[in-house]
């Protein structure tokens, strides 16, 4: 078990290294010249060349990559030989000269909003998706099942911007049930936090719950036909225990996988939802970085998002072994 | 007891004209259609018949495992004087696992893969008894010991996949008997096991049956097992019991043409294990379109001995031909006996 974990962690680190390399090379192959992007229309070739040197862009690509990698672990100093060097401390994911800030710090500042959005929506969609999915499975083929599946299909095919804009339009603007969303930390002002987050949570949760209802329902239908469910009933267990303890437990594995990967994906930023509800999260940051062609920031966000997914993959795999004793971690 | 109490029943278990129908999109599936038999405590009845003849559904109906929302169950199943047909879900649930228990064909898939054996056994104890954790655990260990699992206090911590097929069936037997039920239903308990293990498992069931004085309903394909284990036999065909009686009646004085075909497929009893009970030309009936009249008539070679086309139009009743020996056939007793001699030769009544 522990040898397996060590092996998985090592291969995960190698994968992350490979990822940084691929991302770095991809972005350096872009026709856009990052040095040119450092100043506006008034740029003279001299300034561009000076900036190229300051950013280390005049080095060979591989060496640039090496500097970048080193920066992640030990930090780095841009424009060391100039009168005003820029310090980027470890973990340095690059420096946004557009914003005059370290990429890592920009991402760190965006993380709380993204984190709370993802976590709240995650809890809501899992609770709703699983319970409604079980309910549908227990009424398979009946009108309850058909209604749930119909709603799920609708939720599935609704674009999130539509749902989000409708929510803002009706609930905030027309009915004025909630103030206009304005993000604040839950520790600073919990009421305003909840007022801001409730709509984006619901919008995201609806989109995801639709999928989890289907998944749970289908899993339950499959598991309820298993022999060990018949055994559980033959023991005289009450039906709710048969469902919760025996059936749901057995059908959990794919739900956990999907949930882990979905959560990780959301931690990398929910672009549309964050933008609609003006949440200052990683998703909004990503949109802005693209709009400004802020290359170091784009690279940084890409890396962080991909890292979440890779780590989630590992966690989900380890969870398998917790859920299913037949899974041997070897 | 008041005058309103049901008339006293003769046997511990009496199944009376039990029918189970499943309405499906393709039509009404008549899985069980008039099954009647009875057994006492300590006795074993074997139910034999081709696959699809309704044996498992019969067993599940007796356990109250046929979902009332998806099936129509009619008739009676008297267990110790109480009719379980028409009981509420909760009344039934309380009897399952305590008064009556069941073991299934496939021990590989009948235990929950995610829970330890110990947890699955103590769960069975705890549903029906208010006992401490330790007591439940002790009961589980004692039961595992009884079914022949070595070092049960250690194995209790293991998961089902850490046991062999035979051992898992032992665990299933332990789980079924842990609350000392008075009725045990075993639905093909050895079919999925290695031949070498089959005899051991049957032996174990019979041994524990003696100890607990359990009534056993044994569903099997294996006439060798029937000969070894059963006191009585009910032969099922096309959702009906077509012949039933004590084991010697069925093996040595059979009268129903389907039973004859079944026995003819076994050259020497007690030795050859018939894997397939299908020596008779033709196919078993579809439960959606059961033949009218006698369900066996499309395959019966003796129906011309019956006047007119009674066999195709009128459903024969399950009637006594001897004390405790019931047959469902329109032929006269003389014809049935004559036909049996033709079909089975020396194996038939001459040796009886
Ligand atoms: N839940 C169900 N819905 C519809 N048909 C069923 C159901 N359960 C069993 N059947 C049908 O009932 C018939 C008898 O099945 P079964 O009792 O399992 O036969 P066997 O004698 O092989 O145990 C089969 O044709 C089977 O397809
Ligand atoms: S009733 Fe008729 S068809 Fe049925 S077994 Fe008897 S003789 Fe054959
Ligand atoms: Mg069966």
XYZ file of C-alpha atoms in Angstrom, chain A residues 63-317:
255
model
C 17.326 27.392 -20.800
C 14.230 29.503 -20.309
C 12.429 26.384 -19.259
C 15.169 25.532 -16.830
C 14.988 29.006 -15.308
C 11.238 28.684 -15.024
C 11.470 25.284 -13.351
C 14.129 26.505 -10.987
C 11.963 29.476 -10.133
C 9.178 27.193 -8.943
C 11.472 25.717 -6.322
C 13.890 28.469 -5.377
C 12.334 31.614 -6.787
C 14.028 33.844 -9.311
C 15.037 37.422 -9.959
C 14.144 39.058 -13.276
C 16.461 41.688 -14.768
C 19.183 40.888 -12.319
C 21.736 43.118 -14.073
C 19.464 46.154 -14.323
C 19.113 48.885 -11.714
C 15.599 47.723 -10.721
C 15.516 43.907 -10.541
C 12.164 42.165 -9.975
C 12.090 39.485 -7.296
C 9.726 36.579 -7.733
C 9.926 34.355 -4.671
C 9.361 30.600 -4.643
C 7.116 29.106 -5.776
C 7.594 31.416 -8.728
C 5.189 30.599 -11.553
C 6.381 33.623 -13.525
C 5.868 37.329 -13.224
C 3.085 39.314 -14.819
C 4.661 42.577 -15.943
C 1.209 43.655 -17.129
C -0.093 43.501 -13.605
C 3.177 44.108 -11.818
C 2.637 41.064 -9.660
C 3.886 37.511 -9.244
C 1.663 35.017 -11.053
C 1.507 32.796 -7.995
C 0.193 35.628 -5.869
C -2.433 36.549 -8.439
C -3.664 32.963 -8.493
C -3.546 32.748 -4.718
C -5.706 35.856 -4.483
C -8.236 34.383 -6.862
C -8.333 31.008 -5.159
C -10.674 31.712 -2.203
C -13.601 32.829 -4.359
C -13.121 29.850 -6.646
C -12.691 27.491 -3.722
C -15.883 28.593 -1.953
C -17.849 28.548 -5.179
C -16.670 25.030 -5.983
C -17.110 23.674 -2.476
C -20.629 25.025 -1.954
C -21.827 23.892 -5.357
C -20.139 20.507 -4.855
C -21.968 19.824 -1.602
C -25.273 20.934 -3.105
C -25.050 18.962 -6.290
C -23.877 15.787 -4.575
C -26.665 15.933 -2.010
C -29.301 16.701 -4.627
C -27.920 14.471 -7.359
C -27.502 11.380 -5.216
C -30.766 11.613 -3.312
C -32.831 12.387 -6.391
C -31.000 9.683 -8.348
C -31.791 7.095 -5.690
C -35.386 8.274 -5.606
C -35.694 7.862 -9.369
C -34.136 4.399 -9.250
C -36.599 3.294 -6.595
C -39.441 4.427 -8.849
C -37.952 3.139 -12.070
C -40.229 3.431 -15.055
C -42.916 5.256 -13.100
C -43.891 8.899 -13.535
C -41.535 9.994 -10.722
C -38.598 8.465 -12.563
C -39.634 9.939 -15.883
C -40.103 13.398 -14.375
C -36.710 13.322 -12.728
C -35.027 12.137 -15.903
C -36.795 14.822 -17.922
C -35.681 17.556 -15.543
C -32.187 16.140 -15.522
C -32.023 16.200 -19.302
C -33.197 19.822 -19.291
C -30.632 20.755 -16.633
C -27.999 18.925 -18.598
C -28.621 20.842 -21.783
C -29.096 24.296 -20.246
C -26.101 26.501 -20.909
C -24.739 27.888 -17.648
C -24.636 31.463 -18.890
C -28.347 31.264 -19.655
C -29.162 29.883 -16.219
C -26.868 32.414 -14.551
C -28.208 35.403 -16.453
C -31.799 34.352 -15.788
C -31.028 34.061 -12.094
C -29.472 37.521 -12.005
C -32.225 39.046 -14.093
C -35.197 37.656 -12.187
C -33.956 37.249 -8.654
C -31.600 40.194 -8.371
C -32.929 42.758 -10.824
C -36.688 42.105 -11.132
C -37.671 40.654 -7.785
C -34.769 42.202 -5.892
C -34.666 39.245 -3.535
C -30.897 39.460 -3.292
C -28.457 42.346 -3.576
C -26.203 42.513 -6.601
C -23.424 39.946 -6.083
C -20.294 41.392 -4.603
C -17.786 38.898 -3.297
C -16.435 39.180 0.212
C -14.636 36.664 2.386
C -16.968 34.555 4.547
C -14.843 35.438 7.551
C -15.320 39.135 6.991
C -19.018 39.321 6.286
C -20.807 35.961 6.272
C -24.193 37.405 5.338
C -22.954 39.227 2.292
C -20.873 36.183 1.400
C -23.928 33.944 1.446
C -26.042 36.481 -0.431
C -23.388 36.620 -3.112
C -22.698 32.905 -3.333
C -26.158 31.388 -3.126
C -27.105 32.038 -6.755
C -23.818 30.895 -8.303
C -23.919 27.826 -6.075
C -27.404 26.951 -7.226
C -26.615 27.612 -10.884
C -23.515 25.418 -10.818
C -25.198 22.784 -8.688
C -28.113 22.476 -11.111
C -25.767 21.920 -14.029
C -23.758 19.256 -12.234
C -26.629 17.662 -10.294
C -28.317 16.794 -13.561
C -25.418 14.518 -14.437
C -25.146 13.031 -10.945
C -28.852 12.197 -10.864
C -28.450 10.151 -13.996
C -25.255 8.545 -12.836
C -26.681 7.653 -9.425
C -29.916 6.356 -10.883
C -28.168 4.112 -13.371
C -25.702 2.874 -10.788
C -28.508 2.086 -8.362
C -30.525 0.245 -10.994
C -27.515 -1.881 -11.801
C -26.648 -2.600 -8.187
C -30.235 -3.281 -7.091
C -30.248 -6.287 -9.416
C -27.179 -7.803 -7.748
C -27.361 -11.026 -5.789
C -25.998 -9.485 -2.593
C -28.921 -7.068 -2.501
C -31.254 -10.059 -2.579
C -29.169 -11.521 0.264
C -29.559 -8.313 2.248
C -33.322 -8.470 1.804
C -33.371 -12.173 2.686
C -31.711 -11.270 5.993
C -34.742 -9.204 6.861
C -33.035 -5.826 6.679
C -35.366 -2.843 6.412
C -35.504 -1.529 2.874
C -33.913 1.818 3.739
C -30.846 -0.016 5.072
C -30.749 -2.225 2.000
C -30.720 0.922 -0.116
C -28.333 3.069 1.889
C -25.902 0.625 3.376
C -25.833 -2.065 0.712
C -26.897 -0.653 -2.638
C -25.607 2.908 -2.471
C -22.300 1.820 -1.014
C -21.801 -0.646 -3.841
C -22.675 1.892 -6.509
C -20.477 4.638 -5.116
C -17.222 4.081 -6.984
C -18.031 5.842 -10.279
C -19.792 8.614 -8.382
C -16.672 9.258 -6.306
C -14.517 9.290 -9.414
C -16.721 11.758 -11.212
C -17.106 13.919 -8.112
C -13.358 14.092 -7.486
C -12.528 15.063 -11.032
C -15.383 17.537 -11.277
C -14.385 19.218 -8.044
C -10.787 19.460 -9.194
C -11.906 20.916 -12.503
C -13.939 23.545 -10.706
C -11.057 24.452 -8.412
C -9.274 25.541 -11.574
C -11.983 28.167 -12.024
C -15.580 28.178 -13.218
C -15.090 30.635 -16.029
C -18.654 31.402 -17.021
C -20.256 31.355 -13.591
C -17.522 33.467 -12.052
C -17.774 36.010 -14.833
C -21.550 36.299 -14.661
C -21.598 36.732 -10.905
C -18.445 38.896 -10.881
C -16.616 36.555 -8.560
C -12.907 37.437 -8.403
C -11.840 33.804 -8.794
C -9.384 31.936 -10.957
C -11.979 31.664 -13.724
C -12.356 35.429 -13.982
C -8.596 35.775 -13.759
C -8.210 33.366 -16.670
C -10.656 35.358 -18.799
C -8.872 38.598 -18.017
C -5.441 37.125 -18.645
C -6.552 35.983 -22.079
C -8.129 39.363 -22.845
C -4.884 41.113 -21.913
C -2.720 38.491 -23.573
C -0.914 38.222 -20.242
C 1.141 35.180 -21.222
C 2.916 34.421 -17.907
C -0.441 34.466 -16.151
C -2.050 32.208 -18.750
C 0.782 29.717 -18.404
C 0.537 29.844 -14.615
C -3.218 29.265 -14.533
C -2.940 26.432 -17.030
C -0.334 24.729 -14.874
C -2.251 25.152 -11.639
C -5.508 23.913 -13.140
C -3.834 20.875 -14.651
C -2.117 20.170 -11.343
C -5.475 20.085 -9.568
C -6.723 17.496 -12.024
C -3.627 15.341 -11.734
C -3.695 15.423 -7.934
C -7.431 14.672 -7.925
C -6.749 11.655 -10.111
C -4.349 10.294 -7.548
C -6.716 10.939 -4.658
C -9.585 9.270 -6.484
C -7.443 6.216 -7.211
